[in-house]
Short mmCIF file of C-alpha atoms and ligand atoms in Angstrom, two decimals:
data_model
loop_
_atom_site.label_atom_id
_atom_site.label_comp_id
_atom_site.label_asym_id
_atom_site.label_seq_id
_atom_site.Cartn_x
_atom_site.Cartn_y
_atom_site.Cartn_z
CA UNK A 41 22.04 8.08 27.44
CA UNK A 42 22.86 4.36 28.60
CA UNK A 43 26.26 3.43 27.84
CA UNK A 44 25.49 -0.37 28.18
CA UNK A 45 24.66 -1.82 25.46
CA UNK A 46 20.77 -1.51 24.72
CA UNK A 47 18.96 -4.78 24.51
CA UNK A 48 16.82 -5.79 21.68
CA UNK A 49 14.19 -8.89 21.61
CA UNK A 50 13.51 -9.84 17.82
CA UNK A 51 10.00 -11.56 17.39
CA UNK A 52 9.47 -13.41 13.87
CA UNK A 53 13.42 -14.40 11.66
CA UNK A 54 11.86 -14.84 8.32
CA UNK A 55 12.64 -12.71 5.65
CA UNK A 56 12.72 -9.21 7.56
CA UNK A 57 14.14 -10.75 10.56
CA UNK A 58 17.28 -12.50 8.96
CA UNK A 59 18.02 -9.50 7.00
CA UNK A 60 17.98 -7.27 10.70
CA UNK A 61 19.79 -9.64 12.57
CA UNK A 62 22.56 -10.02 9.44
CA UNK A 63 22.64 -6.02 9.13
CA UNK A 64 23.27 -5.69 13.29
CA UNK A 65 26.09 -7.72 13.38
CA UNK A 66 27.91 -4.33 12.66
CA UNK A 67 26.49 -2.38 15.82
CA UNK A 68 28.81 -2.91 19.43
CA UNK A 69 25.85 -1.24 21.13
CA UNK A 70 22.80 -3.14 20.21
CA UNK A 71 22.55 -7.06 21.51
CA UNK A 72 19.67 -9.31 20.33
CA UNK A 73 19.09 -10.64 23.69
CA UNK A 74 16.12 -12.82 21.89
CA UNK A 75 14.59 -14.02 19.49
CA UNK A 76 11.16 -15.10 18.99
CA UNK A 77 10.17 -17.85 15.98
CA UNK A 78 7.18 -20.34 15.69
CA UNK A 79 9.49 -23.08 14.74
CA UNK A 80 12.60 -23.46 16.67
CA UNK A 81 14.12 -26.59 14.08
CA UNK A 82 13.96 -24.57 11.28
CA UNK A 83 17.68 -24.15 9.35
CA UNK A 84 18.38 -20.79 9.63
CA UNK A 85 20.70 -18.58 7.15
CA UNK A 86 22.30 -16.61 9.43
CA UNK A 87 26.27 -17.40 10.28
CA UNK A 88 27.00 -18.37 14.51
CA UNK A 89 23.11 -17.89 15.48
CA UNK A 90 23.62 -19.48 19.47
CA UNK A 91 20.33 -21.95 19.48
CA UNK A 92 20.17 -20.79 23.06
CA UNK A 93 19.21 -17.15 21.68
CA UNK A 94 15.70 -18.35 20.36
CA UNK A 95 12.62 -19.27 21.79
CA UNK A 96 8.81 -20.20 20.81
CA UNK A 97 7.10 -17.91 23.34
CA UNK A 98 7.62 -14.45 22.14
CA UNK A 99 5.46 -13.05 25.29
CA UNK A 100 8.96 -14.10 26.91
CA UNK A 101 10.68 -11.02 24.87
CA UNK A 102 7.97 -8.29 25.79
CA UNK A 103 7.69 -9.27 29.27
CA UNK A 104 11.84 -9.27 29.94
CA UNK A 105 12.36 -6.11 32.16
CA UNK A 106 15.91 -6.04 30.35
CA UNK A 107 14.84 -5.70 26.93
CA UNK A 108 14.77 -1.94 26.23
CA UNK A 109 13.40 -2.72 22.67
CA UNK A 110 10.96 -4.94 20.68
CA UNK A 111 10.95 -5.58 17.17
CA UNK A 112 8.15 -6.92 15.75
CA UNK A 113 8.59 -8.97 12.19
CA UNK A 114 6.14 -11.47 12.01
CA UNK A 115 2.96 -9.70 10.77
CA UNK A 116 -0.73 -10.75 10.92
CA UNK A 117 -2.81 -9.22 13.85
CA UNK A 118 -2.73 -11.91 15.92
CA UNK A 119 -0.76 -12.33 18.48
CA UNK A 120 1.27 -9.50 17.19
CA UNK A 121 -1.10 -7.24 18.92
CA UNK A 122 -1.39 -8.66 22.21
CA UNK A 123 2.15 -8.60 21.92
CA UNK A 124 2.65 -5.22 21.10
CA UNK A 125 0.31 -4.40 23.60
CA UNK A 126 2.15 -6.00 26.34
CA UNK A 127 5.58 -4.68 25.35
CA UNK A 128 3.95 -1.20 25.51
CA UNK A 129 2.36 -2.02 28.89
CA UNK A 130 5.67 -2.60 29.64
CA UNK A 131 7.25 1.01 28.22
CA UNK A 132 9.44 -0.68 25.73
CA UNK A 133 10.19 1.13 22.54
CA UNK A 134 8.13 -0.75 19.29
CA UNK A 135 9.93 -0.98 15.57
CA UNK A 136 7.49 -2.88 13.48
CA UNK A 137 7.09 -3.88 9.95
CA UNK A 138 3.96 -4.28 10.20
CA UNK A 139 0.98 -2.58 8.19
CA UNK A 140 -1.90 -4.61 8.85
CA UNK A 141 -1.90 -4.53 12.59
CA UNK A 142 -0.89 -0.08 11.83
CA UNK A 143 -4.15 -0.83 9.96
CA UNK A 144 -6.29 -2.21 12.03
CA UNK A 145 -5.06 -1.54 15.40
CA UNK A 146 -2.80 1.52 14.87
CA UNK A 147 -5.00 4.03 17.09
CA UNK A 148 -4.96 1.57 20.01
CA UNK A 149 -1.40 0.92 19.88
CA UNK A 150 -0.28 4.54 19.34
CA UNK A 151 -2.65 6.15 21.65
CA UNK A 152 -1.54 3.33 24.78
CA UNK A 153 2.70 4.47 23.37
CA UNK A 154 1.51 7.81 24.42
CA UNK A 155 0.17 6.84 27.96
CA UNK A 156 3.13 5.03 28.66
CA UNK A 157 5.67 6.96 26.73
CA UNK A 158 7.52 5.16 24.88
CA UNK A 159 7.64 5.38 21.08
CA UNK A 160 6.62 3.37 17.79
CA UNK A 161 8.39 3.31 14.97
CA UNK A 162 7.17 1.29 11.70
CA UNK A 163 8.99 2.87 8.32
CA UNK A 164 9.31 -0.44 7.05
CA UNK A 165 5.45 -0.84 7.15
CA UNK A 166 5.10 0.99 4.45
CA UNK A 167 7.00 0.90 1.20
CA UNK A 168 9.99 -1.20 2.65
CA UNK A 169 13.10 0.22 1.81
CA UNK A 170 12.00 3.40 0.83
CA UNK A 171 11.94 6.39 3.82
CA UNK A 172 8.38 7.82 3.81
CA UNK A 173 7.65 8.23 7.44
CA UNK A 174 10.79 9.77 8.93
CA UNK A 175 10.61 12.69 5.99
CA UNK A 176 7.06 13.25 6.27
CA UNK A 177 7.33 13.28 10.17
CA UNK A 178 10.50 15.28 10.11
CA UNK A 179 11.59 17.23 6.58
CA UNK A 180 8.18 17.85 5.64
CA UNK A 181 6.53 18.55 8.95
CA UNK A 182 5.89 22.34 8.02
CA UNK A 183 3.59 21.12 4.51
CA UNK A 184 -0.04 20.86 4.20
CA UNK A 185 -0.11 17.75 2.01
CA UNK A 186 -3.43 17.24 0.14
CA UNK A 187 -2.40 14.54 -2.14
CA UNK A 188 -0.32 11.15 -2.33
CA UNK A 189 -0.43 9.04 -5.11
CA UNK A 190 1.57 5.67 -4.35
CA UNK A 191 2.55 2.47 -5.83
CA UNK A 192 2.61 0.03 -3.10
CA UNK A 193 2.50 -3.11 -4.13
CA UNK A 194 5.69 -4.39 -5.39
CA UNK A 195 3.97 -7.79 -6.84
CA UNK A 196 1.41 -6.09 -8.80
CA UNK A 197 3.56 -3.64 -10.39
CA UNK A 198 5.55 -6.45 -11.85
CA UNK A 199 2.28 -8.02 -12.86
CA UNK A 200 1.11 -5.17 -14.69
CA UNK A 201 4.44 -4.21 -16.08
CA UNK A 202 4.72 -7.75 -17.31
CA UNK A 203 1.14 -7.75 -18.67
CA UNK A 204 2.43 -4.75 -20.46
CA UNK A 205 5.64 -5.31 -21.77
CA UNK A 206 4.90 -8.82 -23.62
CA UNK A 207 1.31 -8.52 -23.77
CA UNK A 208 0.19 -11.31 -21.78
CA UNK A 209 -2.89 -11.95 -19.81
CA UNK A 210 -2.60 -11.35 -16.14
CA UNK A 211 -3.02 -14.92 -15.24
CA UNK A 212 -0.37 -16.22 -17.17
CA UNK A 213 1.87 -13.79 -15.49
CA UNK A 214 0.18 -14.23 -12.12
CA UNK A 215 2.51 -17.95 -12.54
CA UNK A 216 5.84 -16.73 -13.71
CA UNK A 217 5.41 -14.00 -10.76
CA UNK A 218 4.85 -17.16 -8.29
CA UNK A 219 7.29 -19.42 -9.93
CA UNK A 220 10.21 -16.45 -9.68
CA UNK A 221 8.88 -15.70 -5.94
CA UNK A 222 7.35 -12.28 -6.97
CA UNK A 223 4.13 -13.32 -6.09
CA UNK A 224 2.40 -15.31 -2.51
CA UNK A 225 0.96 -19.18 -3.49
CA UNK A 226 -2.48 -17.31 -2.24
CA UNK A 227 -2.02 -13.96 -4.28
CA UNK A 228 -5.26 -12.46 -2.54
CA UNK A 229 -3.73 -9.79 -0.08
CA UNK A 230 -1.78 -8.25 -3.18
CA UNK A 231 -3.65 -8.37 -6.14
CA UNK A 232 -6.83 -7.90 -4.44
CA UNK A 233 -5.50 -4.63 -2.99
CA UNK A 234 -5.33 -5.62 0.48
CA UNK A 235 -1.66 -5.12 0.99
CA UNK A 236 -1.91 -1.67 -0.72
CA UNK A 237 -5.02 -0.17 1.66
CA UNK A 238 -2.99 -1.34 5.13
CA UNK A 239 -0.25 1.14 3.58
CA UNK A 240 -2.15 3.78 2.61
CA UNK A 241 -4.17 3.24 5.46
CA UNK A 242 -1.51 4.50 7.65
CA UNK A 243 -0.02 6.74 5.12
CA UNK A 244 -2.77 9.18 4.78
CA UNK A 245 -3.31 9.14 8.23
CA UNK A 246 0.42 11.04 8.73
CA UNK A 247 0.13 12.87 5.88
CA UNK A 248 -3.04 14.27 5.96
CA UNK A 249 -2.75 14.34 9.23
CA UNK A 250 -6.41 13.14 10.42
CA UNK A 251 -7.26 9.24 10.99
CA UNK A 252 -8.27 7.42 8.18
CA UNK A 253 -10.01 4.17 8.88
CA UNK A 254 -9.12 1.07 7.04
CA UNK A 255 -12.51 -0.07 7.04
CA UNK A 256 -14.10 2.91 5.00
CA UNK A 257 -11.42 2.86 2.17
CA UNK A 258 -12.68 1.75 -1.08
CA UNK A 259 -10.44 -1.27 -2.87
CA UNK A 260 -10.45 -2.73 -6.12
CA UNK A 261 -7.45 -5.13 -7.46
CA UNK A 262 -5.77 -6.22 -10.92
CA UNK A 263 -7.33 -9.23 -11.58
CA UNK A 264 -10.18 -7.84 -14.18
CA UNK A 265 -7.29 -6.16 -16.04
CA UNK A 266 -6.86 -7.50 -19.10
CA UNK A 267 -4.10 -7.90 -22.25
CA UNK A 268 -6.16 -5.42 -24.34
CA UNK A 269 -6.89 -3.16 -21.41
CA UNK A 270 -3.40 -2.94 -21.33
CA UNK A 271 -2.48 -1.99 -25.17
CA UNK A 272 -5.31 -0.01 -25.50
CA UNK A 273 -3.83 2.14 -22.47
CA UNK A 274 -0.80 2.04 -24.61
CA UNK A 275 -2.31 3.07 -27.96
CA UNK A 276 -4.02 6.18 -25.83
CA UNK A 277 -0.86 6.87 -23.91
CA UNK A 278 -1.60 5.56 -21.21
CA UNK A 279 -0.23 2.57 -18.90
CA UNK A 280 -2.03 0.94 -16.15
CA UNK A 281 -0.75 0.98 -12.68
CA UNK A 282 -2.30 -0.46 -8.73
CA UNK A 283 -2.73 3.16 -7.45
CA UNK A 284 -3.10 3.80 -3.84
CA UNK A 285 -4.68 7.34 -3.42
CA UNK A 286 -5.32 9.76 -1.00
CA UNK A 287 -6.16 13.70 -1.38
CA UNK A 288 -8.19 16.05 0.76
CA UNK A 289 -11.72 17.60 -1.44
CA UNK A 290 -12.13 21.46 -0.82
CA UNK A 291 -14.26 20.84 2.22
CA UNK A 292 -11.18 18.80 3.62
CA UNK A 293 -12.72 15.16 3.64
CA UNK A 294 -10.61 12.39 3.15
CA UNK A 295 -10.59 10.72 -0.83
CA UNK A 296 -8.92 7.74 0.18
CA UNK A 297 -8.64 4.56 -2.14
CA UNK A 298 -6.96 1.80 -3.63
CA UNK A 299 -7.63 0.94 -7.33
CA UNK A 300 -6.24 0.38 -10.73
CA UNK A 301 -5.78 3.63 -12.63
CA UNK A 302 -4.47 4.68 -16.61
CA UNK A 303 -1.79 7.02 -15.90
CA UNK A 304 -0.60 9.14 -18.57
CA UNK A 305 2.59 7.86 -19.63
CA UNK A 306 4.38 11.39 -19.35
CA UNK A 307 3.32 10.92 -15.30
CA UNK A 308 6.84 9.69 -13.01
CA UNK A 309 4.73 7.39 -11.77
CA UNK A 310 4.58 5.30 -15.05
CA UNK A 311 8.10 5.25 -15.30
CA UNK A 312 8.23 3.06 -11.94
CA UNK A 313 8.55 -0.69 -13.07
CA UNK A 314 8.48 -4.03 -11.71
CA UNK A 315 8.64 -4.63 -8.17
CA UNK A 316 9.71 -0.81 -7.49
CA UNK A 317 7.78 0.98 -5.14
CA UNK A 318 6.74 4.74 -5.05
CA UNK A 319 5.25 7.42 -3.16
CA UNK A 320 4.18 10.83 -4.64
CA UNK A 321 3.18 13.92 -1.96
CA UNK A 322 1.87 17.12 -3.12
CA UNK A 323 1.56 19.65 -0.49
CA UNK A 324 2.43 23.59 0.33
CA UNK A 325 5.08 25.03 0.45
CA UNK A 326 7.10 22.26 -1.25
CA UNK A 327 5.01 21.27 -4.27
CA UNK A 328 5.11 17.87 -5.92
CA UNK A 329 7.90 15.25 -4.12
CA UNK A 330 8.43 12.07 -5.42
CA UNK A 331 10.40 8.72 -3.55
CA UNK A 332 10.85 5.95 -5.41
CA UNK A 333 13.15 2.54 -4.45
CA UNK A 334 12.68 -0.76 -3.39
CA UNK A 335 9.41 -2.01 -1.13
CA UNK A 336 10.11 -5.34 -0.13
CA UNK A 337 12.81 -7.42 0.25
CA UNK A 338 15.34 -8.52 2.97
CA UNK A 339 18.19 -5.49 3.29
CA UNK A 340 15.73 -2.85 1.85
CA UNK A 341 13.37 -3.69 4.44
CA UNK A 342 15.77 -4.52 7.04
CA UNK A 343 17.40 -0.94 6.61
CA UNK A 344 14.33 0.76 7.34
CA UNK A 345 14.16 -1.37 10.68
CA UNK A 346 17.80 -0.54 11.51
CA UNK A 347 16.95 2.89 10.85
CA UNK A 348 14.31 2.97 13.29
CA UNK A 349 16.44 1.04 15.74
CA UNK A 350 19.03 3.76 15.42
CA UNK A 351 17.24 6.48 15.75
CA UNK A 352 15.73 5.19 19.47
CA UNK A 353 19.08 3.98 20.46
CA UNK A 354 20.31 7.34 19.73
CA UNK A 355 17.86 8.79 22.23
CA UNK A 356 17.40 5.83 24.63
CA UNK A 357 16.56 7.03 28.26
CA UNK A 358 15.57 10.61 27.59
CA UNK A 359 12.04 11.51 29.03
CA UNK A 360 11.07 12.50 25.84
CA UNK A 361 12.25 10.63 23.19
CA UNK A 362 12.26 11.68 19.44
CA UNK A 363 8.62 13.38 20.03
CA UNK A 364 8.24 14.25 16.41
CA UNK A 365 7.25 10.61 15.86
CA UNK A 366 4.36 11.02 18.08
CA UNK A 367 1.18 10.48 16.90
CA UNK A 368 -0.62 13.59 17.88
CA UNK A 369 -4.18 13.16 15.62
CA UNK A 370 -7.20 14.45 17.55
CA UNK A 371 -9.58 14.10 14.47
CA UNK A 372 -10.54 11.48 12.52
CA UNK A 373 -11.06 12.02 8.84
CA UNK A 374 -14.12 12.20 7.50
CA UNK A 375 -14.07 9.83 4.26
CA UNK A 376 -15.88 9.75 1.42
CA UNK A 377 -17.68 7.12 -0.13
CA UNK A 378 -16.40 5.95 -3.82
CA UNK A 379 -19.86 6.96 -5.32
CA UNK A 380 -18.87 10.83 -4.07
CA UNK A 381 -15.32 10.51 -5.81
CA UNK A 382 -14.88 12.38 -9.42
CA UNK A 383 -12.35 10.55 -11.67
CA UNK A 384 -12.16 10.86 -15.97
CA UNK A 385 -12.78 7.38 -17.00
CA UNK A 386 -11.83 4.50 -19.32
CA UNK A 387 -14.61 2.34 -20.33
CA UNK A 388 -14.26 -0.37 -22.55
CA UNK A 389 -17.19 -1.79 -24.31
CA UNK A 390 -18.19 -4.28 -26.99
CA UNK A 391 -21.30 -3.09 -29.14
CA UNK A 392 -23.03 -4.38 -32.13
CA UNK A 393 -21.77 -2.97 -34.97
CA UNK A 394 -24.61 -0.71 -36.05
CA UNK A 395 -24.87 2.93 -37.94
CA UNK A 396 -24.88 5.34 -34.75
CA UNK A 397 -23.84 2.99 -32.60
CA UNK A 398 -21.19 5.75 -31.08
CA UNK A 399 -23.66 8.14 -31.29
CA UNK A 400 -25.55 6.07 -28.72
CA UNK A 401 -22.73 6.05 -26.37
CA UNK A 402 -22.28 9.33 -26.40
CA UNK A 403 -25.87 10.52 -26.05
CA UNK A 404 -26.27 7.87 -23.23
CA UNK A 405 -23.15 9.18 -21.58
CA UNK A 406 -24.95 12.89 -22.20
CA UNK A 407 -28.13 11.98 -20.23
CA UNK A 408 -25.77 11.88 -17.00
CA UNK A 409 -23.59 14.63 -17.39
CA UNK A 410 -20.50 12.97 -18.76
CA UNK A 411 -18.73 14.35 -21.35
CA UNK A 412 -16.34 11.78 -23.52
CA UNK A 413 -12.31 13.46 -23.81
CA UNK A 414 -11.93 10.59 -26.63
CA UNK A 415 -12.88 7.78 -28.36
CA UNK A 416 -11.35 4.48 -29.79
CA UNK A 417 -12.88 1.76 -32.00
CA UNK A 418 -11.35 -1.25 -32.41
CA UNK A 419 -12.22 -3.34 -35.71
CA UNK A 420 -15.71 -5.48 -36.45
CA UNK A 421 -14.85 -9.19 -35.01
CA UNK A 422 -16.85 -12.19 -36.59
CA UNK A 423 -19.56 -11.42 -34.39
CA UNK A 424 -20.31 -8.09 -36.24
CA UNK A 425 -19.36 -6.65 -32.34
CA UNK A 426 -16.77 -3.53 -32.54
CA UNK A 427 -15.06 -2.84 -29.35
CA UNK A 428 -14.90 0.85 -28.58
CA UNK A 429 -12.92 2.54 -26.23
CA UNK A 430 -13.86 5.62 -24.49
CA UNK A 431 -11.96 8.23 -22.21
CA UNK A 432 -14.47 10.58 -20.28
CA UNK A 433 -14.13 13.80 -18.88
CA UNK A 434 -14.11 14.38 -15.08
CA UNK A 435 -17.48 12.29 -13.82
CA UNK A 436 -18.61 12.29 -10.47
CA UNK A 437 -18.51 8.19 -10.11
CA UNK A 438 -22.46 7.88 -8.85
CA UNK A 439 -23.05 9.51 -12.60
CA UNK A 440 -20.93 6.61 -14.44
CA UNK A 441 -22.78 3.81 -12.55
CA UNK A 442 -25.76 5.06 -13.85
CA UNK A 443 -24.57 5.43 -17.26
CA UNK A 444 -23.23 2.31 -17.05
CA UNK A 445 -26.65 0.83 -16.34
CA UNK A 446 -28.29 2.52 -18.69
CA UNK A 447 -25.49 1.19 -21.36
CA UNK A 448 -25.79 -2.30 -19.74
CA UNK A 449 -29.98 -2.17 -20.87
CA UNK A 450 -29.41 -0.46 -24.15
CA UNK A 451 -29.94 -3.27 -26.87
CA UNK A 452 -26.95 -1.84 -29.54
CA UNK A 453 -24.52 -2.59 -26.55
CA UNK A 454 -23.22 -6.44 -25.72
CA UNK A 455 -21.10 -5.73 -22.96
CA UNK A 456 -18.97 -3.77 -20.45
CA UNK A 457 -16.14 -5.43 -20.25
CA UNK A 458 -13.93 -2.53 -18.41
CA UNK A 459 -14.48 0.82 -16.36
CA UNK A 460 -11.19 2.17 -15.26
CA UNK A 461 -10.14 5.50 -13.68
CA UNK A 462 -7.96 7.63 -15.18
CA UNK A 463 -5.30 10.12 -13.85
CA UNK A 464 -5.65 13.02 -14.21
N1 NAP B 792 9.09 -9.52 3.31
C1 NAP B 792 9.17 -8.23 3.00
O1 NAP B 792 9.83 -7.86 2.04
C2 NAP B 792 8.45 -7.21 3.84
C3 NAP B 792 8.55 -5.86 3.49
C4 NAP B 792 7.93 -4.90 4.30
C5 NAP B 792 7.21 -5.31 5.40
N2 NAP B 792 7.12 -6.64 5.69
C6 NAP B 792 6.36 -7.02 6.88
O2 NAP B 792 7.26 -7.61 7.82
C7 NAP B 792 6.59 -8.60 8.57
C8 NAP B 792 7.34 -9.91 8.42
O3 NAP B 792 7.39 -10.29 7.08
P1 NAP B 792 8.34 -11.49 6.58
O4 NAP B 792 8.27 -11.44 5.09
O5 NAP B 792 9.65 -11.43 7.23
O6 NAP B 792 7.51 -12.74 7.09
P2 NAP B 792 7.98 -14.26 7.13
O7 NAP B 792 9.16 -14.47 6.24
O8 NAP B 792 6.77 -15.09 6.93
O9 NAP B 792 8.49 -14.44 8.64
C9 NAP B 792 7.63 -14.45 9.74
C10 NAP B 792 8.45 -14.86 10.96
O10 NAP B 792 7.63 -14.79 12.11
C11 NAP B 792 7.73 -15.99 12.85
N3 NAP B 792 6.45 -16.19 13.52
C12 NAP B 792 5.22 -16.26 12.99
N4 NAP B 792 4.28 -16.40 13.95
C13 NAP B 792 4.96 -16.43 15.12
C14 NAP B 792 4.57 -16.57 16.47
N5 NAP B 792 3.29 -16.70 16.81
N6 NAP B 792 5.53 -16.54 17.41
C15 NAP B 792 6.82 -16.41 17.09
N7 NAP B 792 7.27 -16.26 15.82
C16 NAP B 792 6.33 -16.29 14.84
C17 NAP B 792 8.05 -17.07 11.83
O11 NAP B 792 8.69 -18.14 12.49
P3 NAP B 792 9.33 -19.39 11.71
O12 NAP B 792 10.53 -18.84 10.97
O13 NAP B 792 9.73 -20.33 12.76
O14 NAP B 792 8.26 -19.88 10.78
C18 NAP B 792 8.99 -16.29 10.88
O15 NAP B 792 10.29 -16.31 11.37
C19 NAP B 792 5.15 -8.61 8.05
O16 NAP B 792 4.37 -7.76 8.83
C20 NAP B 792 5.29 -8.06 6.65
O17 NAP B 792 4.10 -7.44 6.20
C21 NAP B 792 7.71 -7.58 4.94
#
């Protein structure tokens, strides 16, 4: 081990950065020898910050043969991973925060770490504060996980919750959440799901141990949930969460999705609230494991970060540093399609209110093999429409979209206004 002090290059001091360089004040052995920004005027909220530490050309931090390691806070693909890249190229150690290059460009970037030997970490990629990686990598190493069922979105979970708790529509929320800083001006990445599939993205990939591409995972958001979705979840004990999902079938393909789901409300995972993230692993020998904690945020973040940056100063200079966190995947999943996933279901549906009308439903849901677990009917508006709630059995989805159709054509029905999956 060195015993000079190891030398860090920061690139990106927003939110993640402030909070890493405020929580390394603390460590003798660590210097932030730079630090990369795009704007160099910008007031900056951290106490005796030397101007002469920053600079506008982060390729200056990767390509510094004193920097030992680079951490990576700025996000987006570009240039982070030409960046990354580089600082590999360069055998510098890699602690990132950031789950859409893992995403995208995660095979690359691991597989070139390997080459050159140096290591990646990136536990704040995925659920922020909370430690996922390190225990999956480490802890739970000797498990055959099949399943993880995650909330990963810290901005839609305070959506929904919201939605749910006052019963309000989701874009009357989707304000508050950007007035109180919950929620991005341009919501799209969260509540479209694309924040959630980066995470699970990667997450699957450790945990089921075979590569599971970005590309091929299926993703719906929250934005076609509405009030009464919510309290008739509620009235069938139910509440509705952003569910990222991955599980292995019996022929050990990869079921990997993001998507709004009715949990049962006896399930830990509708217990989690607000912007609270959390992670659920099933697996063998230890059975079901649940983390929950914070996802986002400056410190939670920020201690994931120093984590990592601990854990590679500890070992700094050995030819084989903490191997564990290698990624060794030879095979890459083999995912299936959303149409091959099985799921019970919540559909809602508005139908004229005639005698049999139920029947219908049922009979229709009958010609493709579904079987209904339960049914609601909400009152007769001024239309003479009824809305009626069903809960199916386990469907294979193909099966439902045909149903569906066949509802959509069937004159006693007006609409679909909902089809939701339900956990089991
Ligand atoms: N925020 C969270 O709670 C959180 C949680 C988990 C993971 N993450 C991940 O952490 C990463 C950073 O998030 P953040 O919230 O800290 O972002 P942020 O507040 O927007 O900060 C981004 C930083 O990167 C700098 N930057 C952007 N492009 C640059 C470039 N080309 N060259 C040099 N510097 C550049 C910006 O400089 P200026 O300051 O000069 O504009 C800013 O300091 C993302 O990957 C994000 O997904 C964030």
């Amino acid at each position: 081990m060195k015993s000079e002090k190891v030398k860090l290059g920061l690139i990106g001091l927003g939110t993640v950065g402030t909070g890493v360089v405020k929580v390394l004040k603390d460590y003798d052995n660590i210097e932030i020898k730079k630090i990369a920004v795009k704007n160099i005027n910008k007031k900056r909220d951290i106490e005796n910050l030397a101007p002469s530490i920053l600079t506008t050309d982060p390729f200056e931090i990767v390509n510094d043969p004193e920097i030992d390691i680079v951490v990576e806070v700025i996000g987006g693909t570009d240039p982070a991973f030409e960046l990354l890249k580089t600082a590999i190229n360069n055998k510098k150690h890699i602690v990132t925060a950031n789950k859409e290059l893992l995403a995208k460009k995660g095979q690359e970037l691991f597989n070139l770490a390997n080459e050159k030997n140096v290591t990646i970490l990136y536990e704040a990629a995925i659920a922020g504060g909370i430690p996922i990686i390190m225990p999956i990598k480490t802890t739970l190493a000797g498990n055959k996980i099949h399943k993880i069922e995650a909330i990963l979105n810290g901005t839609t979970n305070y959506i929904l919750t919201k939605m749910e708790k006052d019963n309000v529509s989701y874009e009357e929320v989707l304000k508050e959440a950007q007035k109180l800083g919950y929620a991005e001006t341009d919501p799209t990445g969260d509540v479209e799901g694309f924040d959630s599939a980066y995470k699970i993205a990667t997450l699957a990939t450790i945990a089921l141990n075979q590569r599971v591409d970005i590309n091929k995972i299926y993703k719906e958001g929250i934005t076609k949930i509405s009030a009464n979705d919510m309290q008739f979840a509620k009235e069938l004990g139910y509440k509705i969460k952003l569910i990222a999902l991955a599980k292995l079938t019996d022929d050990n393909k990869a079921d990997v999705r993001v998507h709004p789901m009715l949990v049962p409300q006896k399930d830990c995972l509708a217990s989690i609230n607000g912007v609270t993230n959390s992670v659920v692993l099933e697996g063998f020998p230890v059975g079901r494991v649940m983390f929950a904690g914070p996802g986002a945020g400056m410190f939670p973040t920020a201690s994931s970060v120093l984590g990592d940056i601990l854990a590679i100063v500890s070992g700094i200079g050995s030819d084989n540093l903490l191997p564990f966190m290698k990624c060794n995947h030879t095979k890459n999943a083999q995912q299936i399609s959303i149409e091959q996933t099985t799921n019970r279901y919540y559909i809602s549906i508005t139908a004229n209110n005639n005698p049999g009308v139920i029947g219908t439903i049922g009979k229709i849901c009958g010609n493709h093999n579904i079987n209904l677990a339960s049914v609601l009917q909400k009152g007769i508006d001024k239309e003479n429409t009824a809305r009626i709630i069903i809960i199916t059995e386990e469907s294979i989805e193909e099966n439902i979209n045909n149903a569906i159709d066949e509802l959509k054509n069937n004159s006693s029905i007006v609409k679909i206004n909902n089809l939701i999956r339900v956990m089991e």
